[in-house]
Coordinates of C-alpha atoms in Angstrom, one line a residue:
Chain D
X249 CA -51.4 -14.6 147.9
X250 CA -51.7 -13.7 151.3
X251 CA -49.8 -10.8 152.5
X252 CA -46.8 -11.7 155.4
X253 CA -45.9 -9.9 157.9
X254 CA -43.8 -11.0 161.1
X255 CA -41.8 -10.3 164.2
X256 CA -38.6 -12.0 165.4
X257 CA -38.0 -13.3 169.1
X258 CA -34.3 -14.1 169.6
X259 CA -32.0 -14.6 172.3
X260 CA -30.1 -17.5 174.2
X261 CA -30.8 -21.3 174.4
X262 CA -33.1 -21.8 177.3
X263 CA -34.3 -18.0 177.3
X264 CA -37.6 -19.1 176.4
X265 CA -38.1 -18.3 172.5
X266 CA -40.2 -21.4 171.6
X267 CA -42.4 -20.5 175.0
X268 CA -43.1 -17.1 174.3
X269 CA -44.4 -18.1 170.7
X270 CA -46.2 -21.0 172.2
X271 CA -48.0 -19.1 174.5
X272 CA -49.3 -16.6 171.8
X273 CA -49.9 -18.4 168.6
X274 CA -53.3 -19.4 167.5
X275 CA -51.7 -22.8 165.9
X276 CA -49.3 -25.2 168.0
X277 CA -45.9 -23.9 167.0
X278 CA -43.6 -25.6 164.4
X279 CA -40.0 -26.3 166.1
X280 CA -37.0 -27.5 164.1
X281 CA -35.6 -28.6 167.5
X282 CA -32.6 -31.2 168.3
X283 CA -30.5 -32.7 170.8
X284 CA -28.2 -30.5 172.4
X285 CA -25.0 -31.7 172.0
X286 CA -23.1 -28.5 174.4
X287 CA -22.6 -30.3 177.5
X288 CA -22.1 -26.5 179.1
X289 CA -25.2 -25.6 178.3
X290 CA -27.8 -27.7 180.7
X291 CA -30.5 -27.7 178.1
X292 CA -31.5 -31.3 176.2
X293 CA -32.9 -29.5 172.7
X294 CA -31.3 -26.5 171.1
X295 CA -33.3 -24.7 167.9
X296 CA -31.4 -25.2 164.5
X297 CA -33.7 -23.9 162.1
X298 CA -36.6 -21.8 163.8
X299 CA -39.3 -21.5 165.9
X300 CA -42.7 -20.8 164.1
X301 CA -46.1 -19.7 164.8
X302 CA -48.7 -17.9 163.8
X303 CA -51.8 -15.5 163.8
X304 CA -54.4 -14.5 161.8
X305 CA -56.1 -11.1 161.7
X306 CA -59.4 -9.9 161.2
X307 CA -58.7 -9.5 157.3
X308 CA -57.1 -12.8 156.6
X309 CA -53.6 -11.7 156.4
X310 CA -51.2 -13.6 158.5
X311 CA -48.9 -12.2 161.4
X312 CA -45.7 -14.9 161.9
X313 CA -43.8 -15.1 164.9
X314 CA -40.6 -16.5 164.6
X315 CA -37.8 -17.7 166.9
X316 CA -34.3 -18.3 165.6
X317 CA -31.6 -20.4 166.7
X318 CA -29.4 -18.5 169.6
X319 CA -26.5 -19.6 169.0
X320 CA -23.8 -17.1 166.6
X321 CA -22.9 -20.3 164.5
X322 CA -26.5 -20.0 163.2
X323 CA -26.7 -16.0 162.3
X324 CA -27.3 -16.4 158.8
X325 CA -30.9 -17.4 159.9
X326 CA -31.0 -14.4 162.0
X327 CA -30.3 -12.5 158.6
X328 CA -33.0 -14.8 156.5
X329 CA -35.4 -14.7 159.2
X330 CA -34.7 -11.2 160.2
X331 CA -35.6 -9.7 156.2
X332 CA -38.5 -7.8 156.2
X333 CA -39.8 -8.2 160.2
X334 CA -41.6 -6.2 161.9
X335 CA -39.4 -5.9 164.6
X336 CA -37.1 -8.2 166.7
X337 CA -37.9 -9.1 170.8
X338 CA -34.2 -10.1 172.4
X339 CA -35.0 -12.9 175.3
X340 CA -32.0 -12.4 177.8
X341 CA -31.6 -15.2 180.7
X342 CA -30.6 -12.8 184.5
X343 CA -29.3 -16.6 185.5
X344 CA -26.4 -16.9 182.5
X345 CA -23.0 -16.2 183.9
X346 CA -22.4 -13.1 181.7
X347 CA -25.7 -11.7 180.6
X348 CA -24.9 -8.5 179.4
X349 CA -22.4 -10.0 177.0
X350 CA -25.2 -12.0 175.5
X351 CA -27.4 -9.1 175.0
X352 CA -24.4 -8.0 173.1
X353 CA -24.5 -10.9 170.7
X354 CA -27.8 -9.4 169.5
X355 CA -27.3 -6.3 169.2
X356 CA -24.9 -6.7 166.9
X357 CA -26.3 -9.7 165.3
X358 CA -29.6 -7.7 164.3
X359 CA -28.3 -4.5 164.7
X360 CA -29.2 -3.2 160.5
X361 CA -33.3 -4.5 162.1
X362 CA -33.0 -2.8 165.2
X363 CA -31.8 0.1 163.5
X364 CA -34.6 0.4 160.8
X365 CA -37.5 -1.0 162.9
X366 CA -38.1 -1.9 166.9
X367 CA -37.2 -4.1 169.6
X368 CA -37.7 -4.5 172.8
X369 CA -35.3 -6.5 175.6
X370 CA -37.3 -9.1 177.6
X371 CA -35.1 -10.1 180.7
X372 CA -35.8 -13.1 182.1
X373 CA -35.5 -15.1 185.8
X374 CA -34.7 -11.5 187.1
X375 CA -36.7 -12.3 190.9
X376 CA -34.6 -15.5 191.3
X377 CA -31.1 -13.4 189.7
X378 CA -31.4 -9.6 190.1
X379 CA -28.2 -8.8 188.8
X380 CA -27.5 -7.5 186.8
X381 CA -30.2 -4.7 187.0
X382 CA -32.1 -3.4 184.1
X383 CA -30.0 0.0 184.3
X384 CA -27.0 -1.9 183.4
X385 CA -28.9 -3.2 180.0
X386 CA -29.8 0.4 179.7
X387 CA -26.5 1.5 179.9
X388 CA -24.9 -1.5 177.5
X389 CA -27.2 -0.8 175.1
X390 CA -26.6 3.2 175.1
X391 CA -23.0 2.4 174.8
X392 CA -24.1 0.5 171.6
X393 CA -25.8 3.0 170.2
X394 CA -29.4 2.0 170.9
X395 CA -32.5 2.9 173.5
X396 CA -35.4 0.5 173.6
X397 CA -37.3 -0.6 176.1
X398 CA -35.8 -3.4 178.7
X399 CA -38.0 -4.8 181.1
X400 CA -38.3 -7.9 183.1
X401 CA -40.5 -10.8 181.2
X402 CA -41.6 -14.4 182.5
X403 CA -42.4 -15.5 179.2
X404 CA -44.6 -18.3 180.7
X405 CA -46.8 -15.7 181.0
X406 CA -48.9 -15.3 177.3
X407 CA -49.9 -12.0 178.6
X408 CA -46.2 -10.8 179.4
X409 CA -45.1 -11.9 175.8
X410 CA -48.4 -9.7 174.7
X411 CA -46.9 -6.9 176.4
X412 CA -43.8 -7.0 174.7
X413 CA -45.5 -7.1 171.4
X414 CA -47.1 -3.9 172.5
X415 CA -44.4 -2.2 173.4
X416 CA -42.6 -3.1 169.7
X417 CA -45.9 -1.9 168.2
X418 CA -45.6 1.2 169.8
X419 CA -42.3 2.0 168.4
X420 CA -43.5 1.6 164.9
X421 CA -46.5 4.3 165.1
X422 CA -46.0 6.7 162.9
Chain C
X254 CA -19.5 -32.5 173.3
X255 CA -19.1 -36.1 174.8
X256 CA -18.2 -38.3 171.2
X257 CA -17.1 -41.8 171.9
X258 CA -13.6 -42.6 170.4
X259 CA -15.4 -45.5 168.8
X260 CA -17.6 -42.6 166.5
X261 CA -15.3 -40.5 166.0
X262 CA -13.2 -43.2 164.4
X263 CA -15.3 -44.0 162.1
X264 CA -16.5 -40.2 160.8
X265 CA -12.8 -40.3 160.4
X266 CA -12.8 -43.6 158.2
X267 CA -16.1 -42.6 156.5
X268 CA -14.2 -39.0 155.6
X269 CA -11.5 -40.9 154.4
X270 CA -13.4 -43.5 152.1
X271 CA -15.3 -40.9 150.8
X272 CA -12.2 -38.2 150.1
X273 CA -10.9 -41.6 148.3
X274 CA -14.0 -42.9 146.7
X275 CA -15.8 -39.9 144.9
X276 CA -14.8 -38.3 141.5
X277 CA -15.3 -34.2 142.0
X278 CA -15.0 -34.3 145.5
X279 CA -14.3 -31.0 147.6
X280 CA -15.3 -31.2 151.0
X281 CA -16.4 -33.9 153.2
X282 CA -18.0 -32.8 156.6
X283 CA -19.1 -34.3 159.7
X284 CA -21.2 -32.8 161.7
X285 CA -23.6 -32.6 165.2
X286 CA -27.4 -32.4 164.4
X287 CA -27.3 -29.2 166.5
X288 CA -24.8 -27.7 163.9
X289 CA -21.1 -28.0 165.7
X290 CA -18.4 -29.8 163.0
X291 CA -16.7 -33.0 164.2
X292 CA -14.7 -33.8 161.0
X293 CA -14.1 -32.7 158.0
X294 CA -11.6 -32.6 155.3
X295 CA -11.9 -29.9 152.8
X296 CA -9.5 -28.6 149.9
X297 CA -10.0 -24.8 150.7
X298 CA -10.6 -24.2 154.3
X299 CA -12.8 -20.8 154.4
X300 CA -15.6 -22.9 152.2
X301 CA -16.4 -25.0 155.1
X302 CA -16.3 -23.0 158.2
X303 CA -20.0 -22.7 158.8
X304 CA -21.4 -25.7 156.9
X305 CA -22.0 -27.8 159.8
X306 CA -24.4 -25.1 161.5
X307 CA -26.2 -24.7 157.6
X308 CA -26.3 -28.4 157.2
X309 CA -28.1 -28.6 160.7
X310 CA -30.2 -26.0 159.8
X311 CA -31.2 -27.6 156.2
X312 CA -31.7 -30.9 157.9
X313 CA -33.9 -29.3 160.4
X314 CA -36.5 -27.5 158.3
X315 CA -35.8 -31.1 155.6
X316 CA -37.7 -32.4 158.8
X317 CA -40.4 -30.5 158.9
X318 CA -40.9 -30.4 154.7
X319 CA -41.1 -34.4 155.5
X320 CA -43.6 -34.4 158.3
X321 CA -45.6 -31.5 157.0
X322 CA -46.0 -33.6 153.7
X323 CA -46.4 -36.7 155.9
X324 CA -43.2 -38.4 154.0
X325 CA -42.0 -39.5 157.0
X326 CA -38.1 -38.8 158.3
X327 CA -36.1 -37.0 155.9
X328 CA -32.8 -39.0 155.0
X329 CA -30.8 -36.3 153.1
X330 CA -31.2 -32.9 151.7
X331 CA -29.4 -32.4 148.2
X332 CA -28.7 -28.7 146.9
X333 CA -28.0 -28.4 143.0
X334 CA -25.5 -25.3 142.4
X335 CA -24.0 -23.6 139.3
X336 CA -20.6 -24.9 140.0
X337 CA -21.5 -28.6 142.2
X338 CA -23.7 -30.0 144.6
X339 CA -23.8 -30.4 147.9
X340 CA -25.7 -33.9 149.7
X341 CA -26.6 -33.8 153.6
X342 CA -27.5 -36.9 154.7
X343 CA -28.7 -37.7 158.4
X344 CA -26.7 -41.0 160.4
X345 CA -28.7 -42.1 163.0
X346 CA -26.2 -43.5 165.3
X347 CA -28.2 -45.0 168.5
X348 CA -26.3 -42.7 170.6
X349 CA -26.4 -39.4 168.4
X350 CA -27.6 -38.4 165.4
X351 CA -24.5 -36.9 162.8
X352 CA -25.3 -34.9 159.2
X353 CA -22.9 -35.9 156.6
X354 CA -22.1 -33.2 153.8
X355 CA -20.6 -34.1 150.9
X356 CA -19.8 -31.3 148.2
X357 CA -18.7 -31.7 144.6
X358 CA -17.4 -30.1 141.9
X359 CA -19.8 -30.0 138.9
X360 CA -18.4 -33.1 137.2
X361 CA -19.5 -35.7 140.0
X362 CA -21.9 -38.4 139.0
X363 CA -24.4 -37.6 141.5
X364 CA -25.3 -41.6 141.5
X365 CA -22.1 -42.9 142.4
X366 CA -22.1 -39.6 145.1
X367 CA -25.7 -41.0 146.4
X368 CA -24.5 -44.2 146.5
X369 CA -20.8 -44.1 148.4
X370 CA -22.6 -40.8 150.8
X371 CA -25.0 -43.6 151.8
X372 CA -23.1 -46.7 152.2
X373 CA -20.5 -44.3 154.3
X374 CA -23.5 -43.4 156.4
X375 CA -24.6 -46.9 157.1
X376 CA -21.3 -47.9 158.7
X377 CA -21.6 -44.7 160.9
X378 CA -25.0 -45.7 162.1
X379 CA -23.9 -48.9 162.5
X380 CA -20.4 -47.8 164.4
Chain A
X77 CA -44.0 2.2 213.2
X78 CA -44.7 3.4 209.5
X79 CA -46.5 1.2 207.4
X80 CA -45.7 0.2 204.0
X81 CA -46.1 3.0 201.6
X82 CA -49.9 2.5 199.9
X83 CA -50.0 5.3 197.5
X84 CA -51.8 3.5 194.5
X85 CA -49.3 3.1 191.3
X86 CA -48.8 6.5 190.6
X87 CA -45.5 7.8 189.7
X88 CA -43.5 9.6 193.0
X89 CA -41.4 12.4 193.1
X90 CA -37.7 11.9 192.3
X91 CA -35.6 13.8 194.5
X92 CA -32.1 14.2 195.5
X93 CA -29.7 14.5 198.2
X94 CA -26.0 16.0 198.7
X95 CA -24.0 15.0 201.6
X96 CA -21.5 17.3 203.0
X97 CA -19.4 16.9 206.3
X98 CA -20.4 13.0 207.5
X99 CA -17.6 10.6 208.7
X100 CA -17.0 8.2 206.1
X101 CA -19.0 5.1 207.5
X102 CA -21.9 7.5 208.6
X103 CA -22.1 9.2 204.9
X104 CA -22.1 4.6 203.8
X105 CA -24.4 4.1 206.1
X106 CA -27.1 6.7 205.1
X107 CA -26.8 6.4 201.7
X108 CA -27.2 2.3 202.0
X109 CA -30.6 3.2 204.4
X110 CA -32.2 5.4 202.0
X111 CA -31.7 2.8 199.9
X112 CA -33.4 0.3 201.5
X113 CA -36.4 2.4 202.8
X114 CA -36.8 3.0 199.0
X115 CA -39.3 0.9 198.8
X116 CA -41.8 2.8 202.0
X117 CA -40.6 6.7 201.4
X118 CA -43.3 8.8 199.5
X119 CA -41.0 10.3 197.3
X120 CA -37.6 8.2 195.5
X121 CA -34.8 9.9 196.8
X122 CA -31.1 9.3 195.0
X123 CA -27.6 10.5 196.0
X124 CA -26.1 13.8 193.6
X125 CA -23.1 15.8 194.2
X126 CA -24.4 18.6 194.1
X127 CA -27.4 21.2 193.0
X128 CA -29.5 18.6 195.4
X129 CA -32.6 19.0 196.5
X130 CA -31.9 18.4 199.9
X131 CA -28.6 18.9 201.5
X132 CA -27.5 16.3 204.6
X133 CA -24.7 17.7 206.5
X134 CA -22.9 17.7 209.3
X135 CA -22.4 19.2 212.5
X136 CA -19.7 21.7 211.2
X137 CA -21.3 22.7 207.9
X138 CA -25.0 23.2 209.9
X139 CA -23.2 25.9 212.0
X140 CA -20.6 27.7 209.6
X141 CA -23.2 28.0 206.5
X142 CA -26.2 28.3 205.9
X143 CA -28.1 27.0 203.1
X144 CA -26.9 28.7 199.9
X145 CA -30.8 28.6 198.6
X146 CA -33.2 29.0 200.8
X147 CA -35.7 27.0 199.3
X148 CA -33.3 23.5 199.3
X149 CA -33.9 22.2 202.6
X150 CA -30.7 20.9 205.3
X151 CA -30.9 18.1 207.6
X152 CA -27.9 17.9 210.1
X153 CA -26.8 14.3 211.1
X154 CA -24.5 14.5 214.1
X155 CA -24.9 13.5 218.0
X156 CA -25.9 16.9 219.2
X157 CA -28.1 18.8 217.8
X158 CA -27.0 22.4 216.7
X159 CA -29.8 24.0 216.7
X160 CA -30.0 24.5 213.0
X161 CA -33.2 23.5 211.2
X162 CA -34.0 19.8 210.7
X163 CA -32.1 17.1 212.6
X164 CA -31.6 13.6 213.1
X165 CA -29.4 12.3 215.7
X166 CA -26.4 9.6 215.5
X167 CA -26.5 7.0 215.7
X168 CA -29.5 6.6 212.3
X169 CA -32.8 5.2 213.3
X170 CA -34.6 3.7 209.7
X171 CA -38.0 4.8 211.5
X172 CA -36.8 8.5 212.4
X173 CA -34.9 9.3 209.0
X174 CA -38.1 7.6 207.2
X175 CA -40.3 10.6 209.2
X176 CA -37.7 13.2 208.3
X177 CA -37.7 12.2 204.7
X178 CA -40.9 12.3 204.4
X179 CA -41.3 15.3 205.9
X180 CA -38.5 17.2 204.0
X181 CA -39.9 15.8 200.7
X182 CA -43.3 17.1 200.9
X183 CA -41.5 20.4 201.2
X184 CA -39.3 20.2 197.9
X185 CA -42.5 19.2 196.2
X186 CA -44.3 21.5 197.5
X187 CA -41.7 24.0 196.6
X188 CA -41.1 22.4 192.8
X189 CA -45.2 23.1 192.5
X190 CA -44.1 26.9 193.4
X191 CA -41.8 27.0 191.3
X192 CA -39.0 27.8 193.7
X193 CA -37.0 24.9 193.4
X194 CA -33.3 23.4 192.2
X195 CA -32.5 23.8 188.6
X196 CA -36.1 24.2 187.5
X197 CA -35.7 25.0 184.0
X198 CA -38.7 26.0 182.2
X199 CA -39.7 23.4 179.0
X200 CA -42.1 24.6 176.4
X201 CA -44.3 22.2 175.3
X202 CA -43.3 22.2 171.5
X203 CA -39.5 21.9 172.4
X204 CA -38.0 18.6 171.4
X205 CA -35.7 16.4 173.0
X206 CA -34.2 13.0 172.5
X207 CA -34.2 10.4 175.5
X208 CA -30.0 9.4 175.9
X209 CA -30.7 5.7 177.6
X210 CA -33.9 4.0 178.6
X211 CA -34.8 5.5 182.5
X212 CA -34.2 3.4 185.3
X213 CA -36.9 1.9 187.3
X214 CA -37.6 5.0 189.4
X215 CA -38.5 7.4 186.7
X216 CA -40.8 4.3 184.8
X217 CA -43.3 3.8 188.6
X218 CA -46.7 4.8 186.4
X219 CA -47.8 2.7 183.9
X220 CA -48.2 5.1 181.4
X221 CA -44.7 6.2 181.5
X222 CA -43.9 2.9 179.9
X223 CA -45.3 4.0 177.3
X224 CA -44.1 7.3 176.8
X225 CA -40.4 6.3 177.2
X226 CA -41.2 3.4 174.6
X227 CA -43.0 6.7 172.5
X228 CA -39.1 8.2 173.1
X229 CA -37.3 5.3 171.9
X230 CA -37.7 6.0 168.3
X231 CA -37.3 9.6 167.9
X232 CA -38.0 12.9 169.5
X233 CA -40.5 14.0 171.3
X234 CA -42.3 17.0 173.2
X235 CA -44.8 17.4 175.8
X236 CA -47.1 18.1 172.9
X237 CA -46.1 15.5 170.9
X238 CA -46.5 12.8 173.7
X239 CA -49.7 14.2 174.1
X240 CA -51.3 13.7 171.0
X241 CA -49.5 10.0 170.6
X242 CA -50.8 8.8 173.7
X243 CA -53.4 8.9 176.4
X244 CA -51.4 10.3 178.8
X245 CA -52.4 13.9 179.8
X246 CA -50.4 17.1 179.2
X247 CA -49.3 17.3 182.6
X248 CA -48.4 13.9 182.7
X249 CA -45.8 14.2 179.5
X250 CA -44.8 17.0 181.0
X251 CA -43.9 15.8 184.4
X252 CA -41.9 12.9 182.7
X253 CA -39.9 14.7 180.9
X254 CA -39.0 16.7 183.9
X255 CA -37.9 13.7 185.6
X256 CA -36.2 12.9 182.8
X257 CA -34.3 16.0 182.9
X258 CA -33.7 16.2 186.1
X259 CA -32.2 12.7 185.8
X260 CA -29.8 13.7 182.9
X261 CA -31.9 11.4 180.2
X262 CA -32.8 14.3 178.2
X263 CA -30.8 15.6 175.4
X264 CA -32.6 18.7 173.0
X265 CA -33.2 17.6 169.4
X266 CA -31.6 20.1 166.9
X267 CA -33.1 23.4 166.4
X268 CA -36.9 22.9 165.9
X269 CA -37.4 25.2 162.7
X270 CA -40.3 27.1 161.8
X271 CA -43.8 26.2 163.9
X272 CA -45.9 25.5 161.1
X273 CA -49.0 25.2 163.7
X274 CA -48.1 28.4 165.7
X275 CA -51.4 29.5 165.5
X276 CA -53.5 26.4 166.1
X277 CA -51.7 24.6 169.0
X278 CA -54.1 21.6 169.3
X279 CA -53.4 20.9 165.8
X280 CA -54.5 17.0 164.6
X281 CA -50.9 17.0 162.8
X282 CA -48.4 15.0 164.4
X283 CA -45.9 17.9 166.1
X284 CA -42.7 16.2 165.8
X285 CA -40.8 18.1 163.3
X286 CA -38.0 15.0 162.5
X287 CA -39.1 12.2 160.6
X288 CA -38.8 8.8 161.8
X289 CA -36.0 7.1 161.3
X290 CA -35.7 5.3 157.8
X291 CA -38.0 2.6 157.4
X292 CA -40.3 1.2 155.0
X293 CA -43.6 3.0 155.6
X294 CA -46.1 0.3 157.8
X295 CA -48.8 -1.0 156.3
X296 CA -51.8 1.1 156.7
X297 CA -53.9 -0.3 159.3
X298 CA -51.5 -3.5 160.4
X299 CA -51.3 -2.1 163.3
X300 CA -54.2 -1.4 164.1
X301 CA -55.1 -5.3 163.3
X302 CA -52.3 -6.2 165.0
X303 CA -53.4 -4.7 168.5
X304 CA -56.9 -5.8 168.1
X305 CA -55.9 -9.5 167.0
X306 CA -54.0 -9.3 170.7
X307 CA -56.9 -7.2 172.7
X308 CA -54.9 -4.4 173.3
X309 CA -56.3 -1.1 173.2
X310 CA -55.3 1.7 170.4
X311 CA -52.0 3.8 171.3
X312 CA -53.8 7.5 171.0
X313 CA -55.9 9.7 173.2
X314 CA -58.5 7.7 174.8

């Protein structure tokens, strides 16, 4: 059986979870997604079940990148999805009304993964929406209790999504 | 959520018939494909709160089992439990597409469950 | 005119400044114009209290006091000029307080590499500390202090400890986590216990003396796959 491993990207609908797996994984991703049916959210498909994709290493075994669904009514997939990952990437949109308060949504939502393994904040549309700044995502996380890295992301970019894999690989040198 | 009068009438009748209908009934839920209730009637509140955003869920990755085996669309996922069973079964309604749940206590027929949890999700379709 | 600032992507010196004895809207408006020439000064400059590394004042303060250390610099604001040191007249020219910032900053860094200046505080390179919140943009201006404050996020570090888990060099690790200090980041991890390498400092162990935080021990060699399956280059010593 091959051995799994895999890391988490998370955040709001329209942050750009199913793009940043798209843009890295080796197999055109799997997406469980439907019509949106919040008419606040300007978005036509919403993720219910998750986001998957996939790469293979140099000794066969499998690294799986998964998105889950952004939305709290769906956090016991963020606890089935979240067992046993790597390490969790939290996609944050600058052009949401209250961003910060979404960032808090997952911190708390994977904060027993954070805790126990790494994650890094990815904060998106920041040119077109520079506020608030990355200090104040410093500070709101500090308040909760956790320091990881927060930087801005276009996640269009497969490159920047490679990045922020790095920077979650870091954190789990030993 | 924009829901015409005209559907949400009838998730209300098809609730009703199937409340009515099915021996070892507990809970009866209508539901969004994206996961957000739109009727239900259930004999212990708490039991149902987040069955609607499962159900989407389920239905979802029922999907993908279907394509992936090349079954084509999935029509219902049906969960076996120690104490019941619980039936989601998609209602493609032109306009939307709403996931019935039906659960039941042990001693439903699962048949005459199928049967009712399908004819109810005809006339919604068809609403 | 000064042009834009083209010092390659290295990290600048973060310095501060007090302001003492400014009208109201002057004391605004040179705070919002350092601000905005942020992006063209040689060195970052941000606003303290006090224990600054470069004290603005005005007029009065010029002529009644002089500087309580002589190595922090003063630069008097007013209309007239007192006579005093460093000035810049009223009403604030961008182009002239660009110049004087400049000029003043290559003096506090020269005096930091001397040793002489503010609140220097003497790190050894085994001591560890514990970064409080994630730095702000300023302190991160070198690439590979991404990495060493991603290095920080997990547990403590030291200048050593950086050292040997990345490719920055000793000096580098050590600068950062001066800046870090100096911006309040840094906290010091409990008491270090015994130095088990005392007597061979460039020891292959890893010198944090705090283990990781709980976590189910990585696969050996995942990472490493990991990296290479993305093309990104081992996290050690080059």
């Amino acid at each position: 059986m091959t051995v799994e491993h895999k890391i988490l990207f998370t955040g709001t609908m329209g942050a750009g979870k199913t793009t940043a797996i798209a843009g890295v994984s080796e197999i055109p991703p799997v997406s469980t997604d439907v019509r949106n049916s919040d008419t606040s959210v300007a978005k036509a498909t919403t993720t219910v079940g998750l986001d998957y994709g996939e790469l293979t290493l140099d000794n066969g075994e499998k690294l799986r990148l998964y998105g889950t669904p952004g939305q709290m009514r769906f956090d016991f997939m963020w606890r089935i999805l979240g067992r046993g990952a790597l390490g969790v990437v939290i996609l944050v949109d600058n052009s949401r009304p209250d961003p910060l308060a979404d960032l808090d949504i997952y911190l708390d939502g994977f904060a027993e993964l954070i805790a126990q393994t790494a994650c890094v904040v990815a904060v998106g549309r920041m040119e077109q929406h520079p506020s608030p700044g990355l200090d104040a995502y410093a500070r709101r996380m500090e308040a909760k209790g956790v320091v990881c890295p927060v930087l801005p992301a276009n996640v269009t970019d497969p490159q920047q999504v490679v990045q922020l894999l790095e920077l979650l690989l870091l954190q789990l040198e030993v | 959520m924009n829901i015409t009068p005209r559907i949400r009438l009838a998730a209300e009748s098809a609730i009703d018939t199937l409340m009515r209908e099915i021996k070892g009934v507990k809970a009866v839920v209508i539901s969004t494909e994206d996961g957000l209730e739109l009727a239900a009637r259930v004999e212990n509140t708490a039991q149902v709160a987040r069955l609607s955003a499962i159900a989407s869920s389920l239905a979802a990755l029922g999907a993908v089992a279907g394509e992936e085996s090349q079954l084509g669309l999935c029509d219902n996922v049906a969960i076996e439990a120690t104490h019941g069973h619980i039936l989601m079964l998609q209602a493609r309604h032109p306009e939307m597409t709403l996931i019935v749940s039906v659960v039941t206590s042990r001693d439903a027929i699962i048949g005459q469950v199928l049967y009712f949890a399908k004819q109810a999700t005809q006339l919604l379709q068809h609403a | 005119m000064t042009g834009a600032n083209t010092v390659p992507k290295g990290q600048r010196a973060l310095l501060s400044y007090s302001v003492e004895g400014l009208q109201h809207r002057e004391e605004v408006l040179l705070k919002s114009l350092i601000r905005l020439l942020d992006h063209r000064t040689h060195q970052n400059w941000s606003w303290k209290a006090e224990q600054a590394d470069l004290r603005v004042v005005g007029a009065q303060i010029a002529i009644a006091a002089a500087s309580p250390q002589p190595a922090v610099p003063t630069l008097t604001v007013a209309h007239a000029d007192p006579q005093r040191g460093p000035f810049l007249a009223l009403p604030l020219h961008t182009d002239a307080l660009e110049v004087a910032l400049n000029r003043l900053g290559a003096m506090v860094v020269h005096a930091r590499g001397l040793g002489l200046a503010v609140t220097e505080v003497p790190m050894g390179e085994h001591e560890e500390f514990r970064m409080l919140r994630w730095p702000p943009a300023a302190v991160l201006e070198a690439p590979i202090r991404l990495r060493l404050a991603t290095l920080m996020t997990n547990r403590p570090a030291s200048v050593l400890s950086l050292q040997q888990r990345s490719p920055a060099t000793r000096q580098e690790c050590a600068d950062f986590l001066a800046d870090l200090q100096r911006a309040g980041l840094l906290e010091r991890a409990a008491s270090p216990g015994v130095l088990v390498t005392a007597s061979a400092p460039d020891s292959v162990f890893p010198d944090s003396r705090f283990p990781a935080p709980t976590r189910d021990a990585v696969q050996l060699g995942l990472l490493a796959r990991i990296r290479n399956r993305l093309g990104l280059q081992p996290p050690g010593p080059q």
